[in-house]
Short mmCIF file of C-alpha atoms and ligand atoms in Angstrom, two decimals:
data_model
loop_
_atom_site.label_atom_id
_atom_site.label_comp_id
_atom_site.label_asym_id
_atom_site.label_seq_id
_atom_site.Cartn_x
_atom_site.Cartn_y
_atom_site.Cartn_z
CA MET A 16 0.00 0.00 0.00
CA GLN A 17 1.53 3.27 -1.12
CA LEU A 18 0.34 6.64 0.05
CA GLY A 19 2.45 8.53 -2.47
CA THR A 20 4.61 11.59 -1.97
CA TYR A 21 1.75 14.04 -1.54
CA SER A 22 -1.50 13.20 0.17
CA MET A 23 -4.29 15.17 1.76
CA GLY A 24 -6.79 14.41 4.44
CA ILE A 25 -10.17 15.28 2.94
CA GLY A 26 -13.77 14.33 3.64
CA ASP A 27 -16.31 16.23 5.64
CA ARG A 28 -18.52 16.00 8.66
CA PHE A 29 -21.63 14.89 6.84
CA GLY A 30 -20.09 12.99 3.95
CA LEU A 31 -21.59 15.19 1.25
CA GLN A 32 -18.61 17.03 -0.24
CA GLY A 33 -16.39 14.22 -1.48
CA LYS A 34 -17.08 14.94 -5.14
CA ALA A 35 -16.32 18.65 -4.81
CA GLN A 36 -13.06 17.82 -3.06
CA LEU A 37 -11.98 15.23 -5.60
CA ARG A 38 -12.61 17.83 -8.30
CA ALA A 39 -9.95 20.02 -6.67
CA LEU A 40 -7.52 17.09 -6.68
CA GLN A 41 -8.33 16.44 -10.34
CA MET A 42 -7.51 20.08 -11.10
CA ALA A 43 -4.15 19.54 -9.36
CA ALA A 44 -3.57 16.40 -11.43
CA ARG A 45 -4.06 18.45 -14.58
CA GLU A 46 -1.28 20.73 -13.32
CA GLY A 47 0.95 17.68 -12.90
CA ILE A 48 0.58 17.33 -9.12
CA THR A 49 -0.50 13.92 -7.89
CA ILE A 50 -2.21 14.04 -4.52
CA THR A 51 -3.66 10.95 -2.88
CA PRO A 52 -7.00 11.61 -1.17
CA VAL A 53 -7.48 10.21 2.30
CA TRP A 54 -10.94 10.46 3.81
CA ASN A 55 -10.33 11.19 7.43
CA LYS A 56 -12.86 11.25 10.18
CA SER A 57 -12.00 10.97 13.83
CA ASN A 58 -13.75 8.98 16.47
CA ARG A 59 -14.63 12.32 18.07
CA GLU A 60 -16.42 13.41 14.90
CA HIS A 61 -18.29 10.14 14.53
CA GLU A 62 -19.46 10.45 18.13
CA LEU A 63 -20.64 14.01 17.66
CA VAL A 64 -22.53 13.48 14.42
CA HIS A 65 -23.62 9.91 15.21
CA SER A 66 -22.07 8.47 12.08
CA GLU A 67 -20.15 5.25 11.53
CA PRO A 68 -16.96 4.49 9.59
CA ILE A 69 -19.08 2.59 7.05
CA ASP A 70 -20.89 5.87 6.25
CA THR A 71 -17.58 7.52 5.42
CA ARG A 72 -16.61 4.59 3.23
CA LEU A 73 -19.89 4.72 1.32
CA ALA A 74 -19.62 8.49 0.84
CA ALA A 75 -16.05 8.10 -0.42
CA GLU A 76 -16.98 5.27 -2.77
CA GLU A 77 -19.80 7.32 -4.21
CA ALA A 78 -17.55 10.34 -4.78
CA VAL A 79 -14.90 8.15 -6.39
CA ARG A 80 -17.46 6.57 -8.68
CA GLU A 81 -19.14 9.80 -9.70
CA THR A 82 -15.96 11.71 -10.42
CA GLY A 83 -14.24 8.78 -12.13
CA TRP A 84 -11.33 8.99 -9.70
CA GLY A 85 -9.00 6.28 -10.95
CA THR A 86 -6.00 6.28 -8.62
CA PRO A 87 -5.67 5.03 -5.02
CA TRP A 88 -7.52 6.61 -2.13
CA PHE A 89 -7.64 5.78 1.55
CA LEU A 90 -9.92 5.85 4.54
CA ASP A 91 -8.34 7.12 7.77
CA ALA A 92 -9.42 6.08 11.24
CA ASP A 93 -8.31 9.44 12.55
CA HIS A 94 -7.20 9.95 16.15
CA ILE A 95 -8.04 6.51 17.39
CA SER A 96 -6.97 4.69 20.53
CA ARG A 97 -7.37 1.15 21.81
CA ALA A 98 -10.66 2.15 23.43
CA ASN A 99 -12.36 2.93 20.11
CA VAL A 100 -10.42 1.29 17.28
CA ASP A 101 -12.67 -1.74 16.82
CA ARG A 102 -15.42 -0.18 14.76
CA PHE A 103 -12.84 1.23 12.31
CA ILE A 104 -10.90 -1.93 11.59
CA GLU A 105 -13.14 -3.43 8.96
CA HIS A 106 -13.60 -0.24 6.93
CA CYS A 107 -10.33 1.69 7.18
CA ASN A 108 -6.94 1.17 5.59
CA PHE A 109 -5.18 4.11 7.24
CA PHE A 110 -4.97 4.39 11.03
CA THR A 111 -3.91 7.46 12.97
CA LEU A 112 -2.71 6.17 16.29
CA ASP A 113 -3.20 9.07 18.67
CA VAL A 114 -0.92 8.64 21.64
CA SER A 115 -0.94 12.26 22.82
CA ASP A 116 -2.65 11.28 26.07
CA TYR A 117 0.26 9.01 26.93
CA ILE A 118 2.94 11.68 26.61
CA GLY A 119 4.64 12.32 29.94
CA ARG A 120 3.63 9.01 31.50
CA LYS A 121 6.40 6.88 32.91
CA ALA A 122 7.42 3.78 30.96
CA PRO A 123 8.32 0.62 32.91
CA GLU A 124 11.84 0.83 34.28
CA GLU A 125 13.05 -2.12 32.27
CA ASP A 126 11.97 -0.49 28.98
CA THR A 127 13.46 2.83 29.99
CA LYS A 128 16.79 1.24 30.83
CA ARG A 129 16.85 -0.76 27.62
CA PHE A 130 16.02 2.31 25.54
CA LEU A 131 18.75 4.38 27.22
CA ARG A 132 21.34 1.62 26.98
CA SER A 133 20.72 0.58 23.39
CA ASN A 134 20.58 4.17 22.13
CA ALA A 135 23.55 5.48 24.10
CA PRO A 136 25.77 5.19 20.97
CA LEU A 137 23.60 7.85 19.26
CA VAL A 138 24.63 10.44 21.84
CA ASP A 139 27.24 12.86 20.50
CA SER A 140 27.78 10.58 17.50
CA LYS A 141 26.82 13.19 14.87
CA SER A 142 26.10 10.46 12.33
CA SER A 143 25.02 13.16 9.90
CA PRO A 144 25.75 16.90 9.73
CA ASP A 145 22.03 17.39 9.05
CA LEU A 146 20.99 16.16 12.47
CA PRO A 147 20.53 18.31 15.58
CA ASP A 148 22.84 17.60 18.53
CA LEU A 149 21.84 14.47 20.36
CA THR A 150 22.81 14.74 24.00
CA GLU A 151 22.42 12.41 26.93
CA GLY A 152 19.90 14.86 28.40
CA LEU A 153 17.81 14.68 25.25
CA LEU A 154 17.83 10.88 25.28
CA GLN A 155 16.74 11.00 28.91
CA THR A 156 13.93 13.46 28.10
CA VAL A 157 12.60 11.28 25.31
CA ALA A 158 12.71 8.21 27.56
CA GLU A 159 10.78 10.06 30.27
CA LYS A 160 8.31 11.90 28.10
CA TYR A 161 7.69 9.83 25.00
CA LEU A 162 8.71 6.21 25.49
CA TYR A 163 5.44 5.22 27.09
CA ALA A 164 3.51 6.86 24.25
CA VAL A 165 5.61 4.95 21.73
CA MET A 166 4.91 1.70 23.58
CA GLU A 167 1.21 2.49 23.43
CA ALA A 168 1.50 3.07 19.67
CA ALA A 169 3.18 -0.33 19.39
CA GLU A 170 0.36 -2.02 21.34
CA LEU A 171 -2.26 -0.38 19.16
CA TYR A 172 -0.38 -1.17 15.97
CA THR A 173 -0.05 -4.83 16.98
CA TYR A 174 -3.74 -4.99 17.79
CA ILE A 175 -4.77 -3.62 14.39
CA HIS A 176 -2.20 -5.74 12.60
CA ALA A 177 -3.67 -8.89 14.16
CA HIS A 178 -6.87 -8.12 12.23
CA LYS A 179 -5.48 -6.43 9.15
CA LYS A 180 -2.20 -7.00 7.39
CA ASP A 181 -1.92 -4.05 5.07
CA PHE A 182 -2.59 -0.48 6.15
CA ILE A 183 -0.99 2.92 6.38
CA CYS A 184 0.17 3.73 9.89
CA GLU A 185 0.27 7.25 11.23
CA VAL A 186 1.37 8.16 14.73
CA SER A 187 0.06 11.47 16.04
CA MET A 188 1.41 13.45 18.97
CA ASP A 189 -0.04 16.79 17.97
CA GLU A 190 -2.82 17.30 20.49
CA THR A 191 -0.60 18.07 23.44
CA ASP A 192 0.70 21.21 25.08
CA THR A 193 4.41 21.28 24.25
CA PRO A 194 5.94 20.83 20.79
CA GLN A 195 8.45 18.13 20.03
CA THR A 196 11.84 19.49 19.01
CA PRO A 197 13.55 18.00 15.91
CA GLY A 198 16.02 16.18 18.18
CA GLU A 199 13.14 14.66 20.13
CA LEU A 200 11.40 13.71 16.90
CA PHE A 201 14.50 11.84 15.74
CA LEU A 202 14.65 9.82 18.95
CA ILE A 203 10.89 9.22 18.93
CA LEU A 204 11.28 7.75 15.44
CA LYS A 205 14.12 5.60 16.78
CA ALA A 206 11.87 4.39 19.58
CA LEU A 207 9.09 3.60 17.08
CA SER A 208 11.61 1.62 15.06
CA ASP A 209 12.83 -0.18 18.23
CA TYR A 210 9.27 -1.18 19.09
CA GLY A 211 8.45 -2.34 15.57
CA VAL A 212 5.99 0.35 14.53
CA PRO A 213 6.35 0.81 10.74
CA VAL A 214 5.18 4.39 10.79
CA ASN A 215 4.35 5.90 7.36
CA THR A 216 3.37 9.32 8.60
CA ILE A 217 4.19 11.11 11.82
CA ALA A 218 2.26 14.09 13.12
CA PRO A 219 4.36 16.03 15.59
CA LYS A 220 3.26 19.12 17.43
CA PHE A 221 5.12 22.07 15.95
CA SER A 222 5.85 25.28 17.77
CA GLY A 223 3.27 28.04 17.45
CA ARG A 224 -0.46 27.53 17.31
CA PHE A 225 -2.17 25.33 14.71
CA ASN A 226 -5.70 26.30 15.55
CA LYS A 227 -8.56 24.82 13.58
CA GLY A 228 -9.73 26.83 10.61
CA VAL A 229 -7.46 29.85 11.02
CA ASP A 230 -3.96 30.81 9.99
CA TYR A 231 -0.84 29.83 11.88
CA ILE A 232 -0.08 31.95 14.93
CA GLY A 233 3.61 32.11 15.72
CA ASP A 234 7.03 33.01 14.42
CA ILE A 235 7.15 31.94 10.77
CA GLU A 236 10.95 32.16 10.57
CA TYR A 237 11.26 29.91 13.59
CA PHE A 238 8.73 27.49 12.16
CA ALA A 239 10.68 27.37 8.90
CA GLN A 240 13.87 26.38 10.73
CA GLU A 241 12.05 23.81 12.82
CA PHE A 242 10.22 22.31 9.85
CA GLU A 243 13.41 22.10 7.80
CA GLN A 244 15.13 20.26 10.65
CA ASP A 245 12.13 17.97 11.00
CA LEU A 246 12.35 17.09 7.31
CA LEU A 247 16.04 16.30 7.66
CA VAL A 248 15.37 14.26 10.78
CA VAL A 249 12.77 12.20 8.92
CA ARG A 250 15.15 11.71 6.01
CA GLU A 251 17.93 10.51 8.32
CA ALA A 252 15.58 8.31 10.34
CA LYS A 253 14.52 6.52 7.15
CA LYS A 254 18.17 5.93 6.31
CA GLN A 255 19.36 4.87 9.72
CA PHE A 256 16.45 3.00 11.31
CA SER A 257 14.18 0.24 10.14
CA LEU A 258 11.29 2.43 9.07
CA PRO A 259 9.32 2.52 5.81
CA PRO A 260 11.07 4.39 2.98
CA ASP A 261 7.97 6.51 2.38
CA LEU A 262 7.85 7.90 5.92
CA LYS A 263 6.77 11.55 5.86
CA ILE A 264 5.45 14.30 8.07
CA SER A 265 1.73 14.74 8.58
CA ILE A 266 0.29 18.13 9.42
CA HIS A 267 -2.88 18.15 11.45
CA SER A 268 -5.21 21.11 11.56
CA GLY A 269 -3.56 21.68 8.20
CA SER A 270 -6.25 23.77 6.58
CA ASP A 271 -6.01 27.55 6.44
CA LYS A 272 -2.31 27.79 7.28
CA PHE A 273 -1.91 30.26 4.44
CA SER A 274 1.24 31.91 5.79
CA LEU A 275 3.00 28.54 6.10
CA TYR A 276 2.20 26.92 2.75
CA PRO A 277 4.88 28.79 0.80
CA VAL A 278 7.45 27.80 3.46
CA ILE A 279 6.38 24.15 3.65
CA GLY A 280 6.09 23.90 -0.13
CA ARG A 281 9.56 25.34 -0.70
CA LEU A 282 11.15 22.98 1.83
CA ILE A 283 9.50 19.76 0.69
CA ARG A 284 10.54 20.56 -2.87
CA LYS A 285 14.08 21.45 -1.75
CA TYR A 286 14.55 18.05 -0.09
CA ASP A 287 12.23 16.09 -2.34
CA GLU A 288 10.25 14.92 0.68
CA GLY A 289 6.56 14.11 0.90
CA ILE A 290 3.81 15.57 3.05
CA HIS A 291 0.39 14.61 4.33
CA LEU A 292 -1.89 17.56 5.06
CA LYS A 293 -5.16 17.09 6.93
CA THR A 294 -7.83 19.57 5.90
CA ALA A 295 -11.12 17.72 6.29
CA GLY A 296 -12.54 19.62 9.24
CA THR A 297 -13.04 22.99 7.58
CA THR A 298 -14.95 21.68 4.59
CA TRP A 299 -18.15 21.97 6.54
CA LEU A 300 -17.51 25.71 6.94
CA GLU A 301 -17.67 26.08 3.16
CA GLU A 302 -20.93 24.18 3.37
CA LEU A 303 -22.24 26.72 5.89
CA ALA A 304 -21.06 29.67 3.79
CA GLY A 305 -22.79 28.09 0.81
CA LEU A 306 -26.00 27.70 2.80
CA ALA A 307 -25.82 31.38 3.74
CA LEU A 308 -25.21 32.41 0.12
CA GLY A 309 -27.77 29.96 -1.21
CA ASN A 310 -31.52 30.14 -0.70
CA GLU A 311 -33.46 31.79 2.14
CA ASP A 312 -33.92 28.57 4.11
CA GLY A 313 -30.21 27.92 3.91
CA LEU A 314 -29.39 31.34 5.37
CA GLU A 315 -31.97 30.91 8.10
CA LEU A 316 -30.47 27.55 9.07
CA ALA A 317 -26.90 28.87 9.07
CA LYS A 318 -27.97 31.68 11.42
CA ARG A 319 -29.80 29.32 13.74
CA ILE A 320 -26.75 27.10 14.02
CA TYR A 321 -24.61 30.08 15.02
CA ILE A 322 -27.13 31.45 17.50
CA LYS A 323 -27.41 28.06 19.19
CA ALA A 324 -23.63 27.69 19.21
CA LEU A 325 -23.35 31.00 21.02
CA ASP A 326 -25.37 29.55 23.89
CA ARG A 327 -23.22 26.43 24.03
CA VAL A 328 -19.67 27.71 23.60
CA ASP A 329 -18.15 25.79 26.52
CA GLU A 330 -19.70 22.51 25.54
CA LEU A 331 -18.64 22.85 21.90
CA ILE A 332 -15.03 23.83 22.46
CA GLN A 333 -14.37 21.30 25.20
CA PRO A 334 -13.24 18.42 22.91
CA TYR A 335 -11.05 20.84 20.92
CA ARG A 336 -9.47 22.85 23.71
CA THR A 337 -5.84 22.36 22.54
CA VAL A 338 -6.58 23.34 18.93
CA ILE A 339 -8.95 26.24 19.22
CA ASP A 340 -8.60 29.73 20.67
CA ILE A 341 -11.76 31.83 20.71
CA LYS A 342 -11.92 35.38 22.02
CA ARG A 343 -15.51 35.47 23.19
CA GLU A 344 -15.69 39.24 23.28
CA HIS A 345 -15.19 39.16 19.49
CA LEU A 346 -18.15 36.88 18.81
CA PRO A 347 -20.96 38.85 17.15
CA PRO A 348 -24.14 38.84 19.27
CA ALA A 349 -27.18 36.85 18.15
CA GLU A 350 -29.33 39.96 17.47
CA LYS A 351 -26.73 41.27 15.06
CA VAL A 352 -26.26 38.02 13.15
CA TYR A 353 -30.01 37.57 12.98
CA HIS A 354 -30.20 40.61 10.68
CA TRP A 355 -27.24 39.71 8.49
CA SER A 356 -27.59 39.10 4.78
CA GLY A 357 -26.14 35.92 3.29
CA GLU A 358 -23.17 37.93 2.03
CA GLU A 359 -22.52 39.34 5.50
CA PHE A 360 -22.67 35.90 7.08
CA ALA A 361 -20.35 34.40 4.46
CA ALA A 362 -17.92 37.33 4.68
CA ALA A 363 -17.56 36.91 8.45
CA LEU A 364 -17.11 33.18 8.04
CA ARG A 365 -14.94 32.65 4.97
CA HIS A 366 -11.21 32.86 5.52
CA GLU A 367 -10.29 35.85 3.37
CA PRO A 368 -7.57 37.47 5.48
CA ARG A 369 -7.79 40.76 3.62
CA ASN A 370 -11.54 41.09 4.00
CA PRO A 371 -12.17 43.38 7.02
CA SER A 372 -15.46 41.56 7.69
CA PHE A 373 -13.69 38.24 8.25
CA ASN A 374 -14.02 37.21 11.90
CA PRO A 375 -11.69 34.37 12.97
CA ASP A 376 -13.52 33.90 16.29
CA PHE A 377 -16.86 33.52 14.53
CA ARG A 378 -15.20 31.03 12.19
CA GLN A 379 -13.61 28.98 14.96
CA LEU A 380 -16.84 28.74 16.92
CA LEU A 381 -18.69 27.57 13.83
CA HIS A 382 -15.90 25.10 13.15
CA VAL A 383 -16.85 23.20 16.30
CA ALA A 384 -20.58 23.84 15.91
CA TYR A 385 -21.10 20.92 13.53
CA LYS A 386 -22.56 19.09 16.51
CA ILE A 387 -25.53 21.47 16.27
CA ALA A 388 -25.85 20.96 12.52
CA ALA A 389 -25.93 17.22 13.27
CA GLU A 390 -28.84 17.82 15.64
CA TYR A 391 -30.77 19.25 12.70
CA SER A 392 -30.16 15.89 11.06
CA ASN A 393 -32.21 15.55 7.84
CA ILE A 394 -33.13 19.23 7.80
CA TYR A 395 -29.45 20.05 7.58
CA THR A 396 -28.62 17.56 4.84
CA GLN A 397 -31.72 18.51 2.82
CA ASN A 398 -30.68 22.15 2.89
CA VAL A 399 -27.16 21.24 1.83
CA ARG A 400 -28.50 19.22 -1.07
CA ALA A 401 -30.81 22.05 -2.08
CA ASN A 402 -27.82 24.39 -2.30
CA GLU A 403 -25.43 21.84 -3.71
CA LYS A 404 -24.18 23.90 -6.62
CA VAL A 405 -23.16 27.00 -4.62
CA ILE A 406 -21.64 24.85 -1.89
CA GLY A 407 -19.75 22.54 -4.25
CA GLU A 408 -18.10 25.50 -5.96
CA LEU A 409 -16.98 26.95 -2.63
CA VAL A 410 -15.59 23.60 -1.48
CA THR A 411 -13.59 23.05 -4.68
CA ASP A 412 -12.37 26.64 -4.77
CA ASN A 413 -11.28 26.54 -1.13
CA LEU A 414 -9.33 23.33 -1.50
CA TYR A 415 -7.75 24.13 -4.84
CA ASN A 416 -7.07 27.86 -4.75
CA LYS A 417 -6.41 28.41 -1.08
CA HIS A 418 -4.61 25.16 -0.27
CA ILE A 419 -3.32 23.08 -3.17
CA ARG A 420 -2.11 25.98 -5.30
CA LYS A 421 -0.31 27.68 -2.42
CA LEU A 422 1.29 24.54 -1.05
CA PHE A 423 2.07 22.44 -4.09
CA LEU A 424 2.13 24.87 -6.98
CA ASN A 425 3.63 27.89 -5.25
CA LYS A 426 0.99 30.14 -6.81
ZN1 LIG B 15 -5.18 15.90 14.55
#
């Protein structure tokens, strides 16, 4: 199973925008850029919208059929753990083993000792000029902070592998408070290799904020240095450890990072490395913008969803607290939104950084408000279908012009 050099996490909360997303990937293909689509939907999302992995598979199959997509595609059990992996096994062929919750827990002493002893030769060895300095302190830190998480990834991998021989394996450590440095990433990859996890994609936490649906917040120069070192670390890890030759970095909360795409694009091309970029979550925001710009019922529904979300901010952001940052005082009050036109609603919501009406707090709240849309159930999906044309164009435009072109085509 080959993921290819470039791949993107696509899909959407309600499984209705697969075709519009594949169209964007087909446009990329016409420009000579091959991107493998991966439908990703986390356990958290399935819980909130009461869907099942089989629904995602059926939606993906339908989109593939209707667009005539002829190259491989995958289905990602995104952010899963041993507690919830079972229902994904039959339907998925890509598993994102989320071990963030295990970071900082103490590994058994025997494992810690073995890890420190067997990797002592790496310390100060400078096996490549491209690698950051590997000190004894760093090795110790990784043993204390990450070894247990790696062991959990190994357990989960073994469990899935007992049921399924061939799948793409991602390990994610992004939903945690402190970033992993490139040196730590190198030793984490060594630990994954030691414990027999053939990781294809690794999602570290980078420095700065990767909030859902909005641009990167942080020092772009610093990020560029860190990301370049991460790429070199991955390249060396593939050479030195027993890891798959297609190992690459995965970026979660990857949509809307407009200020980073030129940097990431330049660096992956410089080193001829691959990337996996997860963007699925924000597709539903294009759906909402399309509802607002569509017919009257669509606008009414979009407003209702926001007004309800305003009453339930705490509940909605709770599952996303490490990847969302809402300034409540900037949220427009219900009375104001109630009188908005479709254009006003869409302008506040759509991520056009130069549009003074764009409101990132409004956008982030709506990003997590899909739970409310799910409560509208058939009413929501009927409205989406009724405005399919407007919505589909927004979805394709968002993915192609704002993401693919900036990241892969440097345009
Ligand atoms: Zn993630």
